[in-house]
Short mmCIF file of C-alpha atoms and ligand atoms in Angstrom, two decimals:
data_model
loop_
_atom_site.label_atom_id
_atom_site.label_comp_id
_atom_site.label_asym_id
_atom_site.label_seq_id
_atom_site.Cartn_x
_atom_site.Cartn_y
_atom_site.Cartn_z
CA MET I 1 0.04 0.17 0.42
CA ASN I 2 1.47 3.75 -0.80
CA ARG I 3 0.63 5.97 2.71
CA ILE I 4 -0.19 9.60 1.23
CA LEU I 5 -0.92 12.10 3.61
CA VAL I 6 -2.97 14.95 2.39
CA THR I 7 -2.80 17.94 4.30
CA GLY I 8 -5.59 20.58 3.91
CA GLY I 9 -7.35 17.39 2.35
CA ALA I 10 -11.03 18.64 3.06
CA GLY I 11 -10.49 22.11 0.94
CA PHE I 12 -11.25 22.47 -2.46
CA ILE I 13 -7.83 21.40 -4.15
CA GLY I 14 -6.64 18.80 -1.00
CA SER I 15 -10.13 17.17 -1.57
CA ASN I 16 -10.54 17.04 -5.40
CA LEU I 17 -6.77 15.17 -5.31
CA CYS I 18 -7.70 12.94 -2.27
CA GLU I 19 -10.67 11.59 -4.49
CA ARG I 20 -8.37 10.68 -7.46
CA LEU I 21 -5.57 9.33 -5.27
CA LEU I 22 -8.78 6.67 -3.73
CA LYS I 23 -9.33 5.57 -7.42
CA ASP I 24 -5.83 3.82 -7.41
CA LYS I 25 -6.71 0.58 -5.43
CA ASN I 26 -2.99 0.50 -4.30
CA ASN I 27 -3.12 3.90 -2.72
CA TYR I 28 -4.45 4.89 1.60
CA VAL I 29 -5.10 8.49 1.95
CA VAL I 30 -4.72 9.90 5.16
CA ALA I 31 -6.67 13.91 4.86
CA LEU I 32 -5.24 16.24 7.28
CA ASP I 33 -7.49 19.26 7.94
CA ASN I 34 -8.22 22.11 10.71
CA LEU I 35 -11.56 22.88 8.96
CA TYR I 36 -10.80 26.43 8.70
CA THR I 37 -11.54 26.96 5.17
CA GLY I 38 -11.59 23.30 4.54
CA ARG I 39 -15.38 21.59 4.62
CA LEU I 40 -16.21 17.94 5.45
CA SER I 41 -19.01 17.74 2.78
CA ASN I 42 -16.02 17.90 0.63
CA LEU I 43 -15.17 14.58 1.66
CA ALA I 44 -18.43 12.88 1.75
CA GLU I 45 -17.27 10.65 -1.78
CA CYS I 46 -13.81 9.52 0.15
CA MET I 47 -15.20 8.99 3.57
CA LYS I 48 -17.19 6.13 2.04
CA SER I 49 -13.48 3.87 0.98
CA ASP I 50 -11.97 2.07 3.77
CA ARG I 51 -8.71 3.36 2.27
CA PHE I 52 -9.38 6.49 3.73
CA GLU I 53 -9.48 8.79 7.26
CA PHE I 54 -10.06 11.88 8.11
CA ILE I 55 -7.74 13.44 11.19
CA GLU I 56 -8.74 16.40 12.28
CA GLY I 57 -5.66 18.79 12.69
CA ASP I 58 -3.64 21.68 12.37
CA VAL I 59 -0.65 21.33 10.73
CA GLN I 60 1.30 24.00 13.09
CA ASP I 61 0.89 20.82 15.20
CA PHE I 62 2.97 18.06 14.74
CA HIS I 63 1.47 14.94 14.00
CA ASP I 64 3.33 12.13 13.45
CA ILE I 65 1.37 10.05 10.50
CA PRO I 66 3.23 7.39 9.13
CA CYS I 67 3.51 8.16 5.01
CA ASP I 68 5.27 7.23 1.68
CA GLN I 69 4.17 10.97 -0.18
CA ILE I 70 2.91 13.79 1.64
CA TYR I 71 0.69 16.51 -0.66
CA ASN I 72 1.32 20.17 1.31
CA ALA I 73 -1.89 21.92 0.46
CA ALA I 74 -3.10 22.86 3.93
CA CYS I 75 -3.40 26.83 4.15
CA PRO I 76 -6.11 29.16 3.40
CA ALA I 77 -6.48 30.49 -0.31
CA SER I 78 -8.27 33.09 -0.85
CA PRO I 79 -7.42 36.66 -0.18
CA PRO I 80 -10.38 37.06 2.28
CA ALA I 81 -9.13 33.97 4.02
CA TYR I 82 -6.26 34.15 4.51
CA GLN I 83 -6.21 38.12 5.02
CA LYS I 84 -8.64 37.42 8.10
CA SER I 85 -5.88 36.44 10.12
CA PRO I 86 -2.63 36.95 8.37
CA THR I 87 -0.01 36.13 11.15
CA ASN I 88 -2.01 32.37 11.37
CA THR I 89 -2.19 32.22 7.10
CA THR I 90 1.95 32.93 7.51
CA LYS I 91 2.70 30.67 10.08
CA THR I 92 0.78 27.72 8.53
CA CYS I 93 2.66 28.32 5.51
CA ILE I 94 5.67 28.14 7.70
CA PHE I 95 5.57 25.59 10.80
CA GLY I 96 3.03 23.67 8.66
CA MET I 97 6.02 23.45 6.21
CA ILE I 98 8.74 22.16 9.03
CA ASN I 99 6.55 19.77 10.22
CA MET I 100 6.13 18.71 7.05
CA LEU I 101 9.43 18.60 5.80
CA GLU I 102 10.28 16.52 9.41
CA LEU I 103 7.64 14.24 9.14
CA ALA I 104 9.09 13.56 5.47
CA ASN I 105 12.33 12.91 7.22
CA LYS I 106 11.65 10.32 10.00
CA TYR I 107 9.59 8.21 6.82
CA ASN I 108 11.61 9.16 4.50
CA ALA I 109 8.55 10.25 2.56
CA THR I 110 8.50 12.57 -0.43
CA VAL I 111 6.82 15.91 0.58
CA MET I 112 5.24 18.28 -2.59
CA GLN I 113 4.52 22.05 -1.63
CA PHE I 114 1.62 23.67 -3.33
CA SER I 115 2.93 26.68 -3.83
CA THR I 116 1.98 29.69 -5.45
CA SER I 117 1.97 32.05 -8.54
CA GLU I 118 1.46 34.42 -5.85
CA VAL I 119 5.21 33.95 -5.53
CA TYR I 120 5.59 36.40 -8.54
CA GLY I 121 3.82 39.23 -7.02
CA ASP I 122 2.69 41.89 -8.97
CA PRO I 123 4.95 40.47 -11.98
CA GLU I 124 7.10 42.64 -14.22
CA VAL I 125 7.94 39.32 -16.64
CA HIS I 126 4.81 38.10 -18.55
CA PRO I 127 3.97 35.23 -18.58
CA GLN I 128 5.77 34.20 -15.75
CA VAL I 129 8.28 31.40 -15.98
CA GLU I 130 9.89 29.50 -12.99
CA SER I 131 13.38 31.41 -13.26
CA TYR I 132 11.56 34.87 -12.49
CA ARG I 133 12.16 35.70 -9.06
CA GLY I 134 9.06 37.86 -8.60
CA CYS I 135 7.89 41.35 -7.26
CA VAL I 136 6.50 40.91 -3.89
CA ASN I 137 5.61 43.88 -1.38
CA CYS I 138 6.54 42.46 1.37
CA THR I 139 4.34 44.78 3.86
CA GLY I 140 1.50 44.78 2.22
CA ILE I 141 -1.85 43.13 2.64
CA ARG I 142 -1.38 40.22 0.43
CA SER I 143 2.45 39.37 1.88
CA CYS I 144 1.34 37.11 4.80
CA TYR I 145 0.49 34.61 1.97
CA ASP I 146 2.71 35.74 -0.55
CA GLU I 147 5.89 35.55 2.01
CA GLY I 148 4.50 32.86 3.78
CA LYS I 149 4.89 30.29 0.61
CA ARG I 150 8.32 31.84 -0.66
CA CYS I 151 9.49 30.87 2.57
CA ALA I 152 7.95 27.57 2.45
CA GLU I 153 10.01 27.12 -0.50
CA SER I 154 13.09 27.95 0.50
CA LEU I 155 12.51 25.60 3.59
CA CYS I 156 12.06 22.93 1.15
CA PHE I 157 15.18 23.88 -0.89
CA ASP I 158 16.91 24.36 2.43
CA TYR I 159 15.97 20.83 4.21
CA ASN I 160 16.61 19.05 0.52
CA ARG I 161 20.31 20.74 0.19
CA GLU I 162 21.04 20.07 4.35
CA PHE I 163 19.57 16.97 5.09
CA GLY I 164 18.52 15.16 1.54
CA THR I 165 14.86 15.53 2.37
CA LYS I 166 13.04 14.52 -1.05
CA ILE I 167 11.00 17.61 -2.30
CA LYS I 168 8.73 18.79 -5.17
CA VAL I 169 7.42 22.49 -5.57
CA ILE I 170 4.74 23.08 -7.60
CA ARG I 171 3.63 26.56 -8.48
CA ILE I 172 -0.24 26.29 -8.66
CA PHE I 173 -2.09 29.29 -10.84
CA ASN I 174 -5.92 30.09 -10.33
CA THR I 175 -7.51 26.99 -10.26
CA TYR I 176 -11.80 26.79 -10.33
CA GLY I 177 -14.28 23.73 -10.21
CA PRO I 178 -16.12 21.52 -8.13
CA LYS I 179 -15.54 22.29 -4.10
CA MET I 180 -14.79 25.31 -4.11
CA ASP I 181 -16.36 27.06 -0.94
CA PRO I 182 -19.30 29.21 -2.22
CA GLU I 183 -18.30 31.42 0.33
CA ASP I 184 -14.44 31.88 -0.43
CA GLY I 185 -14.70 35.26 -2.62
CA ARG I 186 -12.83 34.03 -5.49
CA VAL I 187 -13.55 35.72 -8.56
CA VAL I 188 -15.27 32.63 -10.33
CA SER I 189 -17.11 31.64 -7.39
CA ASN I 190 -18.41 34.98 -6.51
CA PHE I 191 -19.29 35.78 -10.31
CA ILE I 192 -20.85 32.55 -10.89
CA ILE I 193 -23.16 32.84 -7.99
CA GLN I 194 -24.33 36.63 -8.10
CA ALA I 195 -25.21 35.59 -12.09
CA LEU I 196 -27.02 32.36 -10.62
CA ARG I 197 -28.75 34.80 -7.91
CA GLY I 198 -29.50 37.54 -10.36
CA GLU I 199 -27.23 39.79 -7.90
CA PRO I 200 -24.92 42.64 -9.20
CA ILE I 201 -21.61 41.16 -10.55
CA THR I 202 -19.26 42.76 -8.35
CA VAL I 203 -15.92 43.65 -10.33
CA TYR I 204 -12.97 44.74 -8.80
CA GLY I 205 -11.16 47.74 -10.65
CA ASP I 206 -11.82 48.70 -13.97
CA GLY I 207 -11.92 44.46 -14.55
CA THR I 208 -8.82 44.91 -17.09
CA GLN I 209 -6.49 42.85 -14.51
CA THR I 210 -5.92 39.67 -15.74
CA ARG I 211 -5.69 35.89 -14.42
CA SER I 212 -5.57 32.41 -16.33
CA PHE I 213 -7.64 29.69 -15.03
CA GLN I 214 -7.13 26.21 -14.63
CA TYR I 215 -9.96 23.87 -14.03
CA VAL I 216 -9.25 21.87 -11.11
CA ASP I 217 -8.78 18.02 -12.80
CA ASP I 218 -6.17 19.56 -15.11
CA LEU I 219 -3.84 21.01 -12.39
CA VAL I 220 -4.56 17.32 -9.88
CA GLU I 221 -3.41 15.31 -13.25
CA GLY I 222 -0.33 17.69 -13.08
CA ILE I 223 0.10 17.02 -9.54
CA ILE I 224 0.21 13.10 -9.83
CA ARG I 225 2.46 13.10 -12.92
CA MET I 226 4.97 15.69 -10.85
CA MET I 227 4.74 13.37 -7.55
CA ASN I 228 4.86 10.13 -9.59
CA ASP I 229 6.66 10.12 -12.83
CA THR I 230 9.32 12.20 -12.11
CA PRO I 231 12.96 11.58 -10.61
CA GLU I 232 13.75 12.48 -7.33
CA GLU I 233 16.46 14.67 -8.25
CA PHE I 234 13.59 16.90 -10.32
CA THR I 235 12.42 19.14 -7.51
CA GLY I 236 11.00 22.04 -9.51
CA PRO I 237 9.49 24.51 -8.50
CA ILE I 238 7.42 24.10 -11.55
CA ASN I 239 4.45 26.33 -12.89
CA LEU I 240 1.20 24.06 -13.28
CA GLY I 241 -1.57 26.61 -14.80
CA ASN I 242 -3.56 27.39 -17.65
CA PRO I 243 -2.32 29.26 -20.25
CA GLY I 244 -5.45 31.32 -21.49
CA GLU I 245 -5.30 35.15 -20.29
CA PHE I 246 -8.71 36.51 -19.44
CA THR I 247 -9.47 40.04 -18.15
CA MET I 248 -11.94 40.06 -15.46
CA LEU I 249 -14.55 41.63 -17.58
CA GLU I 250 -14.20 39.14 -20.58
CA LEU I 251 -14.66 36.21 -17.48
CA ALA I 252 -18.03 38.80 -16.23
CA ASP I 253 -18.71 38.17 -19.54
CA LEU I 254 -18.90 34.61 -20.20
CA VAL I 255 -20.51 33.90 -17.35
CA LEU I 256 -23.84 36.48 -17.78
CA LYS I 257 -23.92 34.58 -20.94
CA MET I 258 -23.53 30.88 -20.24
CA THR I 259 -25.95 31.51 -17.24
CA GLY I 260 -28.50 33.59 -19.18
CA SER I 261 -28.54 36.13 -16.41
CA LYS I 262 -29.49 39.46 -16.40
CA SER I 263 -27.44 40.66 -13.59
CA GLU I 264 -25.45 44.14 -14.22
CA LEU I 265 -21.95 44.93 -13.26
CA ILE I 266 -20.96 47.04 -10.59
CA TYR I 267 -17.50 48.31 -9.58
CA LYS I 268 -15.77 48.26 -6.31
CA PRO I 269 -12.29 49.67 -5.15
CA LEU I 270 -9.49 47.25 -6.45
CA PRO I 271 -7.84 45.23 -3.40
CA ALA I 272 -4.40 46.84 -2.55
CA ASP I 273 -2.03 45.08 -4.34
CA ASP I 274 -4.11 43.12 -6.34
CA PRO I 275 -1.65 41.55 -9.06
CA THR I 276 -2.37 43.18 -12.38
CA ARG I 277 -1.59 40.66 -14.88
CA ARG I 278 -0.87 37.08 -14.73
CA LYS I 279 -0.29 34.13 -17.03
CA ALA I 280 1.59 30.67 -16.67
CA ASP I 281 4.21 29.72 -18.85
CA ILE I 282 4.01 25.77 -18.54
CA SER I 283 6.87 25.03 -21.25
CA LEU I 284 8.76 23.17 -18.35
CA ALA I 285 5.55 21.54 -17.04
CA LYS I 286 4.83 20.08 -20.71
CA GLU I 287 8.60 19.02 -20.90
CA LYS I 288 9.23 17.30 -17.79
CA LEU I 289 4.98 15.70 -17.29
CA ASN I 290 5.25 13.68 -20.20
CA GLY I 291 3.45 16.36 -22.74
CA TRP I 292 0.60 17.30 -19.65
CA GLU I 293 -1.16 20.53 -20.61
CA PRO I 294 -4.79 21.56 -19.52
CA ARG I 295 -7.14 19.45 -21.41
CA ILE I 296 -10.05 21.35 -20.28
CA ALA I 297 -10.98 25.02 -21.52
CA LEU I 298 -12.43 27.74 -19.73
CA ARG I 299 -15.96 27.86 -21.42
CA GLU I 300 -16.16 24.14 -20.31
CA GLY I 301 -14.82 24.59 -17.25
CA LEU I 302 -17.24 26.93 -16.38
CA GLU I 303 -20.32 24.91 -17.42
CA ARG I 304 -19.14 21.86 -14.82
CA SER I 305 -18.75 24.78 -12.09
CA ILE I 306 -21.92 26.52 -12.97
CA ALA I 307 -23.87 22.87 -12.58
CA TYR I 308 -22.18 22.61 -9.21
CA PHE I 309 -23.07 25.82 -7.83
CA ARG I 310 -26.45 25.47 -9.50
CA GLU I 311 -26.78 22.05 -7.00
CA ILE I 312 -25.37 23.59 -3.79
CA ILE I 313 -26.77 27.13 -3.84
N1 UDP Y 1 -11.98 40.00 -8.67
C1 UDP Y 1 -13.03 40.88 -8.56
N2 UDP Y 1 -14.34 40.41 -8.24
C2 UDP Y 1 -14.82 39.55 -7.04
C3 UDP Y 1 -13.74 39.21 -6.88
C4 UDP Y 1 -12.27 38.76 -7.29
O1 UDP Y 1 -13.18 41.60 -9.39
O2 UDP Y 1 -15.44 39.38 -6.84
C5 UDP Y 1 -10.98 40.23 -9.21
C6 UDP Y 1 -9.71 40.27 -7.52
O3 UDP Y 1 -9.24 41.75 -7.60
C7 UDP Y 1 -8.50 39.79 -8.47
C8 UDP Y 1 -9.56 38.92 -9.59
O4 UDP Y 1 -10.36 38.80 -9.39
O5 UDP Y 1 -8.20 40.64 -9.59
C9 UDP Y 1 -8.63 37.72 -8.84
O6 UDP Y 1 -9.20 37.37 -7.56
P1 UDP Y 1 -9.27 36.13 -7.13
O7 UDP Y 1 -10.11 36.54 -5.34
O8 UDP Y 1 -10.34 34.75 -7.56
O9 UDP Y 1 -7.81 35.12 -7.02
P2 UDP Y 1 -6.33 36.22 -6.32
O10 UDP Y 1 -6.23 37.78 -6.65
O11 UDP Y 1 -5.48 35.23 -5.50
O12 UDP Y 1 -5.44 35.71 -7.97
#
């Protein structure tokens, strides 16, 4: 049996990953989550499996869980959620990372860190390649997350150099799809829910800022290939994202068309340090992950997401 620990296993990405991992009968999956933003309802399918275990706990505490592979996804990830208690966000990134690296050392496991395109900050290089070092405001309201995730990457590489810890670092670009928390305040969930309810669509700033949106199944495929199909010495960091680039106005327009909603757009102030543009360069992932690339275009992914939100709201 391959024993796998998924921290943040009740979260949006963590729970999609747990479900996928359980499809392999050789996997035993333990999900650790403090349910700060994760939701047990995301694990309803997983709970039916006798190869699945849920532990309610915080990555800031050391949990001695025997394992061969660790996916470290624990951290609130939407700006309103991670800014609610910024110091807690940084502690989750750092203490959580140290605990997982120590656990990996203890069991000779491989630990994969779920890093983020936020390490690039408000980027001056476009699209973002892994070698770009980023432009982060270290005193701003996003820095608890950005710097926490940057330091977590440093810890991975230092543990690797100092102790030979087996690490993999992925940088995840904006991801959406089923199991997203309707309350988490992200643009995709907000726009879909507002459109379905006939409420105004809240565009922050003038809506010309861009993001590249990746459907969660594409991400999970990349994650699994990175963990299992790359040699030990290939540590990353590696970008996982969809290179399609859209403005928030284009997204709003598409959501309105696809839901047939009559909601109007209202403009709200742009939050501080909101990156103006973001687009994943995925050349490295294509090369290293057996030609991996996103398969689900925005329109198709939105269709599935709209169906999910329609059902739960
Ligand atoms: N955004 C928006 N309306 C919303 C929520 C977000 O226009 O209701 C904008 C936000 O300012 C940002 C983009 O959408 O420019 C993506 O925001 P999200 O919080 O989803 O992700 P992140 O900023 O972390 O990439």
